[in-house]
Short mmCIF file of C-alpha atoms and ligand atoms in Angstrom, two decimals:
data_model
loop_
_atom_site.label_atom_id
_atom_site.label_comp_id
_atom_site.label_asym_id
_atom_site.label_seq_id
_atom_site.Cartn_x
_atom_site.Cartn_y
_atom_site.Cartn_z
CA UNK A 1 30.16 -0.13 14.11
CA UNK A 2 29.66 -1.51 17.65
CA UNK A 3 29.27 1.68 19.00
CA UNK A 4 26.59 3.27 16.30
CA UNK A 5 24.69 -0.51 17.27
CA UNK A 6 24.65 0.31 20.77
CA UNK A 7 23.69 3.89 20.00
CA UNK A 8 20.55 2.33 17.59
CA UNK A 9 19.41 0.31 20.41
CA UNK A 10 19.57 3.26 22.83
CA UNK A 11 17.54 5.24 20.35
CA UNK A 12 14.93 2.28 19.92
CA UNK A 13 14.75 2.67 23.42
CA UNK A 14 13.76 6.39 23.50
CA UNK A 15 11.57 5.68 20.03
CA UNK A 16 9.22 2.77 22.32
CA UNK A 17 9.08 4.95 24.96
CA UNK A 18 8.12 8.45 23.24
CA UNK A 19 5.50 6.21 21.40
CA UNK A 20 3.47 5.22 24.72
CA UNK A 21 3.95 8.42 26.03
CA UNK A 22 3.07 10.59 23.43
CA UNK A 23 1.72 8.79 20.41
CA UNK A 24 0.73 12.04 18.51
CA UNK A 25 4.12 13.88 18.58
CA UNK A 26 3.30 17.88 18.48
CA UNK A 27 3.41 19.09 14.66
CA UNK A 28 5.78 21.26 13.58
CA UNK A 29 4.04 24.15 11.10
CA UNK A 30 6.46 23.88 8.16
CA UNK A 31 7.40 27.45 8.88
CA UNK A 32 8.94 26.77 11.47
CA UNK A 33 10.74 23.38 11.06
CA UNK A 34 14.42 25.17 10.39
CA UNK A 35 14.43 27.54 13.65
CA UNK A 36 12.64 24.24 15.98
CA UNK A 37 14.99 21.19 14.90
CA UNK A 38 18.78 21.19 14.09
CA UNK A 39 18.66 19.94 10.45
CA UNK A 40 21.41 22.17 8.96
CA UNK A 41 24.34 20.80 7.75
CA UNK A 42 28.07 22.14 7.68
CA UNK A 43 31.37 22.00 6.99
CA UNK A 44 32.48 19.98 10.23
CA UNK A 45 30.51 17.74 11.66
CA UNK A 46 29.54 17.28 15.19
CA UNK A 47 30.50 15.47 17.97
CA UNK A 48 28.63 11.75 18.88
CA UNK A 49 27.24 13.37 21.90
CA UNK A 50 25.94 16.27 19.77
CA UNK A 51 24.43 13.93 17.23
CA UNK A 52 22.79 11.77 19.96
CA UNK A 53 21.24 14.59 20.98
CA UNK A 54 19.87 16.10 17.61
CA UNK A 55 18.65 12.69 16.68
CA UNK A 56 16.66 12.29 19.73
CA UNK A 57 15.45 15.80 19.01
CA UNK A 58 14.15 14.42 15.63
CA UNK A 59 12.96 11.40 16.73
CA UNK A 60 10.75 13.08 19.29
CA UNK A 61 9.09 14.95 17.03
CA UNK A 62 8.96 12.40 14.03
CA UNK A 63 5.05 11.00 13.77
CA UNK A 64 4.27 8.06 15.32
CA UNK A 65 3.11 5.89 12.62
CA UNK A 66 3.46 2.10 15.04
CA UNK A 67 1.61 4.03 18.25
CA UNK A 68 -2.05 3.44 18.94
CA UNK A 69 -3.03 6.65 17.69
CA UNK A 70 -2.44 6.36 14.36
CA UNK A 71 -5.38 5.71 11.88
CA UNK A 72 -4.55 7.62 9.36
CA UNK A 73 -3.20 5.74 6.34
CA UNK A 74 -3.09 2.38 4.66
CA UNK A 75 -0.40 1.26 6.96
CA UNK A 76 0.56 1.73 10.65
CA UNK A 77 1.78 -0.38 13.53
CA UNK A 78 5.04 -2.68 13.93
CA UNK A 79 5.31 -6.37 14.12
CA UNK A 80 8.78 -7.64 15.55
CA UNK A 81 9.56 -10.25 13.32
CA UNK A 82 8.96 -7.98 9.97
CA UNK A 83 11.21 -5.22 11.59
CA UNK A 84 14.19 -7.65 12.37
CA UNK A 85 13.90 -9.02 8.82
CA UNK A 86 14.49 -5.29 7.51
CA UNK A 87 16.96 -4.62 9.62
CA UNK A 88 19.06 -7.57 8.91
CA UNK A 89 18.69 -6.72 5.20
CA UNK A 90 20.33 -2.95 5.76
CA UNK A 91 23.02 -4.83 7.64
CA UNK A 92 23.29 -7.11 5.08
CA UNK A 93 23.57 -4.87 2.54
CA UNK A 94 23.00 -6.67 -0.77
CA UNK A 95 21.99 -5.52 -3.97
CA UNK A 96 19.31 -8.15 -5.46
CA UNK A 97 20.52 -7.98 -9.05
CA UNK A 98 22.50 -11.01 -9.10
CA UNK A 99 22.81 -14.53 -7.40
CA UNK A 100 26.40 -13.37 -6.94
CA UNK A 101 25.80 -10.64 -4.69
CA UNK A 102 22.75 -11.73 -2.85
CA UNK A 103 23.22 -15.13 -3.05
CA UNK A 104 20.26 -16.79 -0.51
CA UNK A 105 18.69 -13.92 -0.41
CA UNK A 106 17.55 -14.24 -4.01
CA UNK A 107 16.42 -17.59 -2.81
CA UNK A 108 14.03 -16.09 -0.19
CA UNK A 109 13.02 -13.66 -2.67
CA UNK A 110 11.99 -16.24 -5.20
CA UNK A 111 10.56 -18.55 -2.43
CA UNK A 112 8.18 -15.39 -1.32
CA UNK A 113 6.86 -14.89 -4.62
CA UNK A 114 6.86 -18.92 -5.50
CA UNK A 115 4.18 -18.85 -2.19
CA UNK A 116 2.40 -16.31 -3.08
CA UNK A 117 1.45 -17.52 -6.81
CA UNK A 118 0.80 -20.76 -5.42
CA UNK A 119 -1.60 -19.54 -2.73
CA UNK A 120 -4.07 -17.32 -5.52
CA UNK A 121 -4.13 -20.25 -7.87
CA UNK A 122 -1.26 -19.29 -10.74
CA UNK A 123 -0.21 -21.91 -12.99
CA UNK A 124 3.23 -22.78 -12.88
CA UNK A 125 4.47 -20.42 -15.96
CA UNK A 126 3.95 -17.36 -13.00
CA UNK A 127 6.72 -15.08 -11.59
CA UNK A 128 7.23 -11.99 -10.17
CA UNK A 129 9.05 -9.36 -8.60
CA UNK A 130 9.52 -6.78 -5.94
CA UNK A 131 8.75 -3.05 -7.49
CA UNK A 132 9.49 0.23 -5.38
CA UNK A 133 6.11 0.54 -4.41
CA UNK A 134 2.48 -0.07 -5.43
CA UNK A 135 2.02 2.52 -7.97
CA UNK A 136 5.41 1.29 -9.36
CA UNK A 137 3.81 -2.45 -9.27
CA UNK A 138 0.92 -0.73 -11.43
CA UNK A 139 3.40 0.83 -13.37
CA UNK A 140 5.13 -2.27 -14.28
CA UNK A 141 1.73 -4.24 -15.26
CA UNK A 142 0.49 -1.61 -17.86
CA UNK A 143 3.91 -1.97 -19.15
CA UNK A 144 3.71 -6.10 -19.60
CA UNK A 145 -0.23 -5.65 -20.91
CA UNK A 146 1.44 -2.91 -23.56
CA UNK A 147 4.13 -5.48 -24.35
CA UNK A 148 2.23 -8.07 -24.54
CA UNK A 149 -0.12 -6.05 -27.34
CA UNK A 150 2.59 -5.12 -29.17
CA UNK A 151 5.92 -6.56 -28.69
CA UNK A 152 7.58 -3.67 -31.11
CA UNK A 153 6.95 -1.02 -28.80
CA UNK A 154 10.00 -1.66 -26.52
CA UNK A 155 12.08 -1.15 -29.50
CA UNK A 156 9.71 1.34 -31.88
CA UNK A 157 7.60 3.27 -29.20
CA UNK A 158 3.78 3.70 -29.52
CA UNK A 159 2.27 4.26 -32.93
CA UNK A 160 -1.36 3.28 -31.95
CA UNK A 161 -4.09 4.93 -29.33
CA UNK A 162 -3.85 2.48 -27.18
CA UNK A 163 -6.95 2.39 -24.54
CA UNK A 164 -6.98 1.60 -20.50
CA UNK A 165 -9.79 0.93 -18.38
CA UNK A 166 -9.51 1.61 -14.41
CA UNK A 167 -12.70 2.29 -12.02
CA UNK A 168 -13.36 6.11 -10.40
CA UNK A 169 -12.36 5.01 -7.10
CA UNK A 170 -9.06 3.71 -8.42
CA UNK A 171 -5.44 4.23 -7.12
CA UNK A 172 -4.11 7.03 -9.03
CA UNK A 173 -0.97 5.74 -9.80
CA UNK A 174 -3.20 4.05 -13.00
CA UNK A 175 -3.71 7.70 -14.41
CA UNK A 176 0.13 8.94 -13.70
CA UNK A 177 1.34 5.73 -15.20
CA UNK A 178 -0.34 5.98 -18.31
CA UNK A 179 1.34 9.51 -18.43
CA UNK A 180 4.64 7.62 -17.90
CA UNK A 181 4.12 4.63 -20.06
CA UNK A 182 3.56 6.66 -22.81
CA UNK A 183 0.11 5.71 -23.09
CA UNK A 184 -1.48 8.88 -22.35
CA UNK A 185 -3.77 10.12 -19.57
CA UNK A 186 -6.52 10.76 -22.10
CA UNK A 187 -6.24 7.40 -22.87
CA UNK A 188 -8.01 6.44 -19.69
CA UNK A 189 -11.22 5.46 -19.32
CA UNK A 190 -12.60 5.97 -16.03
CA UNK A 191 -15.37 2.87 -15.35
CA UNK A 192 -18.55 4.16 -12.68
CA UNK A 193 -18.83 1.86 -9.87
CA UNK A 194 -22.18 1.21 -7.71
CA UNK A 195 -22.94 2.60 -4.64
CA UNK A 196 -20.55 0.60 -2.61
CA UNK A 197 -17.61 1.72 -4.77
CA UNK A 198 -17.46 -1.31 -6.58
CA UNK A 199 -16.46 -1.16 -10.48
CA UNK A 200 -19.53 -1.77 -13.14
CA UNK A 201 -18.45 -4.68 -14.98
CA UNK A 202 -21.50 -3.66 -17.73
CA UNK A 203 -20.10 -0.21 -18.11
CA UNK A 204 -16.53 -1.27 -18.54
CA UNK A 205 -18.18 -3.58 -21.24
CA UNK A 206 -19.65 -0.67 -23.11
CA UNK A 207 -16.73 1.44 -22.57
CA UNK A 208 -14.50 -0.87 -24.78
CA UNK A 209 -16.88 -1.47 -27.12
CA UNK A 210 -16.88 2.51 -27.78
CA UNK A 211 -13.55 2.54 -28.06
CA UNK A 212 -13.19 -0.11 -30.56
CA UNK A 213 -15.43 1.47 -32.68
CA UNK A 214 -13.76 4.43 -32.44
CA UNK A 215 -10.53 2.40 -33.57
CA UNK A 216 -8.34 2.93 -30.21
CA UNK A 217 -6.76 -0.15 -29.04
CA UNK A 218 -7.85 -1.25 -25.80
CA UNK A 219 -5.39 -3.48 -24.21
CA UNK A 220 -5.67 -3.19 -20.22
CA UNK A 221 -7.97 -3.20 -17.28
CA UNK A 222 -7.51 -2.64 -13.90
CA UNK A 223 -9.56 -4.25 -10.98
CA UNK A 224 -8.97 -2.89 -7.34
CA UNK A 225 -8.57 -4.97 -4.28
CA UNK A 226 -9.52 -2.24 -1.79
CA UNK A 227 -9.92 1.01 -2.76
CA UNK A 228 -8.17 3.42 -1.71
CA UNK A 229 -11.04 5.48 0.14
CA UNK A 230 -13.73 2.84 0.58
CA UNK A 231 -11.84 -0.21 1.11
CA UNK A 232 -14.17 -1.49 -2.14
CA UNK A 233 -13.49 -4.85 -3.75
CA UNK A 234 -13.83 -4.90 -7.56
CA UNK A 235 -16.06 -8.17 -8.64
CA UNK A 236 -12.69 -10.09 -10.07
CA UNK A 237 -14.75 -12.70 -11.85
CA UNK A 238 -17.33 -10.43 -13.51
CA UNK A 239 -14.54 -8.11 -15.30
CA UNK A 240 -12.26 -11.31 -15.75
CA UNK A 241 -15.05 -12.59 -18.33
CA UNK A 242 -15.23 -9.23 -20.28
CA UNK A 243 -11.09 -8.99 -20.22
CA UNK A 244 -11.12 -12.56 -21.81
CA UNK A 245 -13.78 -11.38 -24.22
CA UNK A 246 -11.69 -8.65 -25.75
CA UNK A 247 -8.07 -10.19 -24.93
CA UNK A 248 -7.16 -7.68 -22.98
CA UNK A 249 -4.74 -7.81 -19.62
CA UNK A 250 -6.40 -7.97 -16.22
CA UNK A 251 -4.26 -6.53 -13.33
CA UNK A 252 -5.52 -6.54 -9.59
CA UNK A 253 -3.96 -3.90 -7.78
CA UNK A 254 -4.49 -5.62 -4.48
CA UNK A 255 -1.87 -3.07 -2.84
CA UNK A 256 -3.84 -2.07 0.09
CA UNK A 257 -6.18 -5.05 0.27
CA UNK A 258 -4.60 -7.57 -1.67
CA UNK A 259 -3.32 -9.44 1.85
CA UNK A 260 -6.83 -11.07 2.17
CA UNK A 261 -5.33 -13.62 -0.04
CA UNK A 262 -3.80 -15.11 3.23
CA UNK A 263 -7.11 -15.57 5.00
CA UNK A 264 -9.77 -18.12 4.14
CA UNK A 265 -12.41 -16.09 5.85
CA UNK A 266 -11.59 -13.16 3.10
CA UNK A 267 -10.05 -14.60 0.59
CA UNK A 268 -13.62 -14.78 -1.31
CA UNK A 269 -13.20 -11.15 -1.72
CA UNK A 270 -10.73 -11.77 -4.67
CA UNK A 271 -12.49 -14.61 -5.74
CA UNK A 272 -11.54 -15.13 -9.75
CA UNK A 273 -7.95 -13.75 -8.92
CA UNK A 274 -6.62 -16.66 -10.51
CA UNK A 275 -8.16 -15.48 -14.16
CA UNK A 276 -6.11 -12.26 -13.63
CA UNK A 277 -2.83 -11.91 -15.40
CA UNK A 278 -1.02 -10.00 -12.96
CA UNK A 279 -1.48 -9.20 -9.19
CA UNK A 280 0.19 -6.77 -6.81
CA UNK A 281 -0.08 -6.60 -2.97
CA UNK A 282 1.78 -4.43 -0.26
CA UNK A 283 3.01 -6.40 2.37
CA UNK A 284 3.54 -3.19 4.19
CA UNK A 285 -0.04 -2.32 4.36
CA UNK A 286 -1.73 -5.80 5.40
CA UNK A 287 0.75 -7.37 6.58
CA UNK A 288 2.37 -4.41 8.58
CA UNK A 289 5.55 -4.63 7.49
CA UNK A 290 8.10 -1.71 7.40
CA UNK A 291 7.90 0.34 4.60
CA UNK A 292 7.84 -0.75 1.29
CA UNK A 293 7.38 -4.04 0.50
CA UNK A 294 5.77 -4.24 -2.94
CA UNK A 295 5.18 -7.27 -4.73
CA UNK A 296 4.14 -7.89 -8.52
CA UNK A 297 3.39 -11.20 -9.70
CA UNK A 298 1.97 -12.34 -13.45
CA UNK A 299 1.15 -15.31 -15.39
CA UNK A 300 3.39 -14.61 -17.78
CA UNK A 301 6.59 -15.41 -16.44
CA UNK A 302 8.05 -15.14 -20.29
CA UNK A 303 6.18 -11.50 -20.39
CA UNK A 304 7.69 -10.19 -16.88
CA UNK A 305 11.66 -11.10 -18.57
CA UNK A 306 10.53 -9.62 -22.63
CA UNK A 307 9.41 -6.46 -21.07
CA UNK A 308 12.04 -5.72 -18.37
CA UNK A 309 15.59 -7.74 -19.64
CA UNK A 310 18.40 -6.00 -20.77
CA UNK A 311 22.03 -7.05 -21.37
CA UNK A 312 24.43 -5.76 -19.67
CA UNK A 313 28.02 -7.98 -19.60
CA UNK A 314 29.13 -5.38 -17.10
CA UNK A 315 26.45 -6.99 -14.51
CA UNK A 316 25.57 -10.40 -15.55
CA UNK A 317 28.48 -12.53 -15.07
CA UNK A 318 27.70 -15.50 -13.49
CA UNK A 319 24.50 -17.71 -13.02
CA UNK A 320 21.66 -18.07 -15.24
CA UNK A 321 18.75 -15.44 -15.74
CA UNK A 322 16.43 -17.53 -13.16
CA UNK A 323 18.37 -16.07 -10.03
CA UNK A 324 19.72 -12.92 -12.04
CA UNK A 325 16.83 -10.65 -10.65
CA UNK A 326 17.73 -7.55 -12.25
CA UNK A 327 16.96 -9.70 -15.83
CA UNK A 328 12.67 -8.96 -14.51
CA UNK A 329 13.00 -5.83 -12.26
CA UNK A 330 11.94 -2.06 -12.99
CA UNK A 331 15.70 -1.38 -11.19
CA UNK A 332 18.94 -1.77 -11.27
CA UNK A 333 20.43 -2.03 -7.88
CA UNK A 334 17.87 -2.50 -5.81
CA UNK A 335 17.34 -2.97 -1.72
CA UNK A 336 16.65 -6.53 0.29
CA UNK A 337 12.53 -5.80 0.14
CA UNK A 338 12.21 -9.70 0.72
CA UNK A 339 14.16 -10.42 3.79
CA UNK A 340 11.15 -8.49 6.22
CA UNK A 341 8.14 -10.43 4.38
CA UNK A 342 9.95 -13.55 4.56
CA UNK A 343 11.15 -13.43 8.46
CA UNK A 344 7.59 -12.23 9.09
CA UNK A 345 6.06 -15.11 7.39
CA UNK A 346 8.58 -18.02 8.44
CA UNK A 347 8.26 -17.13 11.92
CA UNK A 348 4.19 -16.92 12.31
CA UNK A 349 3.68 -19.30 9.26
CA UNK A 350 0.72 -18.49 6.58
CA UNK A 351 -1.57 -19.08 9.86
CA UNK A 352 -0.08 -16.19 11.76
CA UNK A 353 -0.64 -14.16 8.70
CA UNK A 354 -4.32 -15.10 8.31
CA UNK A 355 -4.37 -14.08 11.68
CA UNK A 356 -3.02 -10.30 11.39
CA UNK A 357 -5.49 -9.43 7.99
CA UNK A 358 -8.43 -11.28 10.13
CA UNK A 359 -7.49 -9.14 13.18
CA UNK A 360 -7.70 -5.64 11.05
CA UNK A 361 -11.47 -7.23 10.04
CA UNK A 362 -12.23 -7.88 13.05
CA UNK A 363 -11.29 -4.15 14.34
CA UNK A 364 -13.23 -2.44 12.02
CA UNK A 365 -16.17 -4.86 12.95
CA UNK A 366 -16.07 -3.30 16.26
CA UNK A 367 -15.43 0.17 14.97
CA UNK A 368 -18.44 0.41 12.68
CA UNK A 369 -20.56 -1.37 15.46
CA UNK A 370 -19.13 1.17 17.67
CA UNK A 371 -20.67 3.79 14.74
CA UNK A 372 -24.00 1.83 14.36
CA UNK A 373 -24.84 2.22 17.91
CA UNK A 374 -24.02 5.90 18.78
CA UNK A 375 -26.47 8.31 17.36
CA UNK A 376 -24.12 10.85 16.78
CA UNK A 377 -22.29 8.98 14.23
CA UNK A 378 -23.24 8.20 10.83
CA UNK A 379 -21.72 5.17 8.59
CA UNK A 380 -20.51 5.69 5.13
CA UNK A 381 -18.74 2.34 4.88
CA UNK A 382 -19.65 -1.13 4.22
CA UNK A 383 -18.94 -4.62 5.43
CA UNK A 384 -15.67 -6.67 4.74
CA UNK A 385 -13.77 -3.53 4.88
CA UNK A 386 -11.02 -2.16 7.07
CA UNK A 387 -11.65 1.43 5.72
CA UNK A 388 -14.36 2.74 8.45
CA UNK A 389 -15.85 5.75 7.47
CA UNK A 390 -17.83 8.23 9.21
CA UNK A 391 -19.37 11.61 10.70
CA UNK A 392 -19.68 12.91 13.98
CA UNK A 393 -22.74 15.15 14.69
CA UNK A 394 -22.62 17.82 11.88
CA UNK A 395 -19.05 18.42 12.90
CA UNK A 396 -17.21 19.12 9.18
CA UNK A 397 -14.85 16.10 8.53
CA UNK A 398 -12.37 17.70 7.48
CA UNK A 399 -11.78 20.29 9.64
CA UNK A 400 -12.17 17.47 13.03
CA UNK A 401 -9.20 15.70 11.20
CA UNK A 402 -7.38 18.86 11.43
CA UNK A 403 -7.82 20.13 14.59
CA UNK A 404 -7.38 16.57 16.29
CA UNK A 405 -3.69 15.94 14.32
CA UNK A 406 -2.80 19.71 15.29
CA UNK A 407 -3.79 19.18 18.60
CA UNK A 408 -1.68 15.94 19.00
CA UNK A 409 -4.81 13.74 19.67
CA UNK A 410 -5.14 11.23 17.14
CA UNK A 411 -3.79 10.57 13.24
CA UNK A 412 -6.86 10.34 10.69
CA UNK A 413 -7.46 11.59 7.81
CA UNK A 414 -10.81 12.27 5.74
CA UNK A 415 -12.60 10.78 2.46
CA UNK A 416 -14.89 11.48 -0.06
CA UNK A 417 -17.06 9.49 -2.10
CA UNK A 418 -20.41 10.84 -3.93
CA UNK A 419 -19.90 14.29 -2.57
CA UNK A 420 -20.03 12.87 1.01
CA UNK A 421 -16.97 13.80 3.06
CA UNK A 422 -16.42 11.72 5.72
CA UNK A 423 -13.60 10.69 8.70
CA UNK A 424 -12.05 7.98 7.01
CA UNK A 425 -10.53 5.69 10.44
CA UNK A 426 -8.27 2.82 9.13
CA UNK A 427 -8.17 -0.18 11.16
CA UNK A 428 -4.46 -1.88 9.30
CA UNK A 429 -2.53 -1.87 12.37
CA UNK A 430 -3.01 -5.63 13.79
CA UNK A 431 -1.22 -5.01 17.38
CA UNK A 432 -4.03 -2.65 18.19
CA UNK A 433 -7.19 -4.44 20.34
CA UNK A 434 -10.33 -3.62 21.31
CA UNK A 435 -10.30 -0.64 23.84
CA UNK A 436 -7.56 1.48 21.26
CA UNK A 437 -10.32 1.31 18.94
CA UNK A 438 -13.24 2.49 21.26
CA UNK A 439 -10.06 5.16 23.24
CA UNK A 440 -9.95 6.17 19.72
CA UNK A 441 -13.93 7.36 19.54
CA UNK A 442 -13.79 8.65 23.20
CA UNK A 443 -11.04 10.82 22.03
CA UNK A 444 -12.49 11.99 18.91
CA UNK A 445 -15.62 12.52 21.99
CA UNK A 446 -13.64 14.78 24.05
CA UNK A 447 -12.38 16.56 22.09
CA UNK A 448 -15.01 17.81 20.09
CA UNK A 449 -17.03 18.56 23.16
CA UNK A 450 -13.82 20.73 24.36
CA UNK A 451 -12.28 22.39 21.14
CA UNK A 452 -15.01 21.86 18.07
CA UNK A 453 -17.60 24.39 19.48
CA UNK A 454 -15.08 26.89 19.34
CA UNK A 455 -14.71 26.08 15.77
CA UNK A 456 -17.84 25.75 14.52
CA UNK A 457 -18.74 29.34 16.61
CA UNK A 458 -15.75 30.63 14.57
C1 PLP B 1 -1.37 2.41 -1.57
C2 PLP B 1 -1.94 2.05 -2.85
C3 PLP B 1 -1.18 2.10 -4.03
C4 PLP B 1 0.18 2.72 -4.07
O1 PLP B 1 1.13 2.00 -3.37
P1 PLP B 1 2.49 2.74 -2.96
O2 PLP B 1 3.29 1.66 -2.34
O3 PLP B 1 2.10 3.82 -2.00
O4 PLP B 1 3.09 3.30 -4.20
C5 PLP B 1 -1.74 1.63 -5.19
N1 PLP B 1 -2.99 1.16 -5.21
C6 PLP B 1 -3.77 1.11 -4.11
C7 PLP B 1 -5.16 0.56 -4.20
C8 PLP B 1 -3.27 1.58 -2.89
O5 PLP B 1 -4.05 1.56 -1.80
#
């Protein structure tokens, strides 16, 4: 094992450096991936020099999602202290089903999600978990709200039309989880939003009214904490009052945005996230942690165990249920997601995570100001958003995206809302300052002057 450490380290090595020096590694057309890289496998298996070798290969041409050229999802960057945390958990190696094989670590995992209901206001009856992912977090709400409707469904399965309510610019993990829930895709009602993307707390109200006349059974609603394309927040408190109205579950899927709960300059954006029933966040989108870090917490402690216990005397054989996660989880063995949040948040404290989410605002400040004073650009975002997007001249988003990834200039990718397409430039990674953010327009500059006449002659 000491060797394959000091081989890891000598890879990080090559990793930091490749990163500076090229931050957009040259794509690979899919066609010819096989013939370009080494990936086959075979009977006997090489020598460590000969691995070395291929993996530095790989790594080379691996995107660069930490380097400063990298805008193009809802995560990107590396903080230190997050990393170590995840690497100490693969070293670690425990499964966090049971105090007996995780032991602390089922401590830290309870102590992250203990914080985290304390800090948006949940009573003391709240509880949570680490899911696979956001869409799994979504997954695992619709499941408690269709629970908590109708306890016999766990054991009888549906036997009512049972109705969900999610905006248009939703995450679409709330359609493909009503597929998977049993629930039904045509079972969900898309709500309009206004013109800044934001959900229509009046329409949602008529929507369910509709639908009780038509004798479905609505029983969920979903409120976004960022948007997936605009960065939108949904107004918490408005569609809290119509959930309590009609008794129905309120999830916030606060997966991309949800970290503004750790900042009392944004924190207003959720503010009435304490009348939800459930809340999810990705700590590896805010709060730049490796990939994933998922977290689902609820009201309803008593709901979280009804809809996700199961015995199993095979598994459970020591401790009670409180530190026997796998007694409130979607999974059954499942990886150390807590140990990188945790590290990250012992070592900077709740302050140093205020500062990383206000950092991201403050980037996109200077991006859209950036926008707002070059002619040739035109805004299609809005304030308190980390989602900047944008045109440049009459050049077609879509196709600037392209050319500037297959060209290995920068990493962004395009948007659409109300039939606008538009470069959608995400400002999530917190290490990047100032001049990465304008380097990134006098890039996108460049380059069109060089490549994008040729293309739009074409
Ligand atoms: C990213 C995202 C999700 C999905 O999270 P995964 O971890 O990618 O599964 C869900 N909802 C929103 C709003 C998101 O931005």
């Amino acid at each position: 094992m000491e060797n394959d450490i000091a081989l890891f380290s000598e890879l990080c090595d090559e990793l930091l450096r490749t990163e500076r020096n090229q931050p957009v590694a040259d794509p690979i057309p899919t066609s010819q991936l096989y013939n370009q890289l080494d990936l086959s496998l075979h009977d006997e298996g090489l020598l460590d020099n000969d691995l070395k070798n291929t993996l530095k290969e790989i790594i080379k041409n691996t995107p660069k999602t930490a380097s400063k050229s990298f805008f193009n999802q809802l995560f990107g960057g590396r903080i230190g202290k997050a990393t170590l945390g995840d690497l100490l958990a693969v070293m670690l190696n425990n499964s966090m089903y049971t105090y007996k094989v995780a032991g602390p670590q089922v401590g830290i995992e309870k102590q992250v999600l203990k914080s985290i209901c304390s800090l948006i206001g949940y009573s003391d009856d709240s509880d949570g978990t680490f899911a696979p992912g956001g869409s799994m977090s979504n997954m695992m709400a619709i499941i408690m709200a269709r629970d908590a409707k109708n306890e016999l469904i766990r054991s009888a399965g549906l036997s009512t039309k049972m109705t969900l309510y999610t905006s248009a610019e939703s995450h679409y993990s709330i359609s493909k989880n009503a597929a998977l829930t049993g629930i039904g895709k045509q079972q969900v009602r898309e709500v309009k939003t206004n013109e800044k993307g934001e959900m229509l707390a009046e329409h949602l109200e008529q929507l369910i009214q509709k639908d009780i006349e038509d004798g479905y059974q609505p029983f969920f609603v979903n409120a976004t904490a960022g948007t997936t394309v605009l960065g939108a927040f949904d107004d918490i408190e408005a569609i809290s009052k119509v959930c309590e109205k009609h008794n129905l579950w309120l999830h916030v899927d606060g997966a991309y945005c949800g970290g503004v709960i750790f900042s009392s300059n944004y924190k207003h954006l959720v503010k009435g996230l304490e009348h939800s029933d459930s809340f999810s966040v990705n700590a590896h989108k805010m709060l730049g942690t490796p990939l994933s870090c998922s977290i689902i917490v609820t009201q309803h402690k008593a709901q979280l165990h009804h809809s996700f216990s199961n015995e199993a005397d095979y598994l459970y054989q020591t401790d009670g249920d409180d530190f026997n996660l796998g007694k409130i989880s979607l999974q059954c063995g499942r990886r150390n997601d807590a140990l990188k949040i945790w590290t990250l948040w012992k070592s900077v404290g709740t302050n140093g995570l205020e500062n990383i989410v206000n950092k991201q605002f403050e980037m996109a400040r200077i991006a859209r100001e950036y926008i707002n004073s070059h002619k040739d650009y035109r805004l299609y975002s809005f304030e308190d958003s980390i989602s900047v997007c944008f045109t440049y001249k009459d050049i077609p988003s879509k196709e600037l995206c392209t050319a500037l990834y297959k060209n290995s200039e920068l990493m962004v990718g395009f948007g659409k809302f109300n039939n606008n397409e538009f470069i959608r430039m995400v400002t999530i990674n917190s290490v990047l300052e100032k001049e990465d953010v304008l380097n990134f327009f006098k890039t996108l500059e460049s380059f069109a002057a060089k490549e994008m006449s040729k293309i739009n002659a074409s």
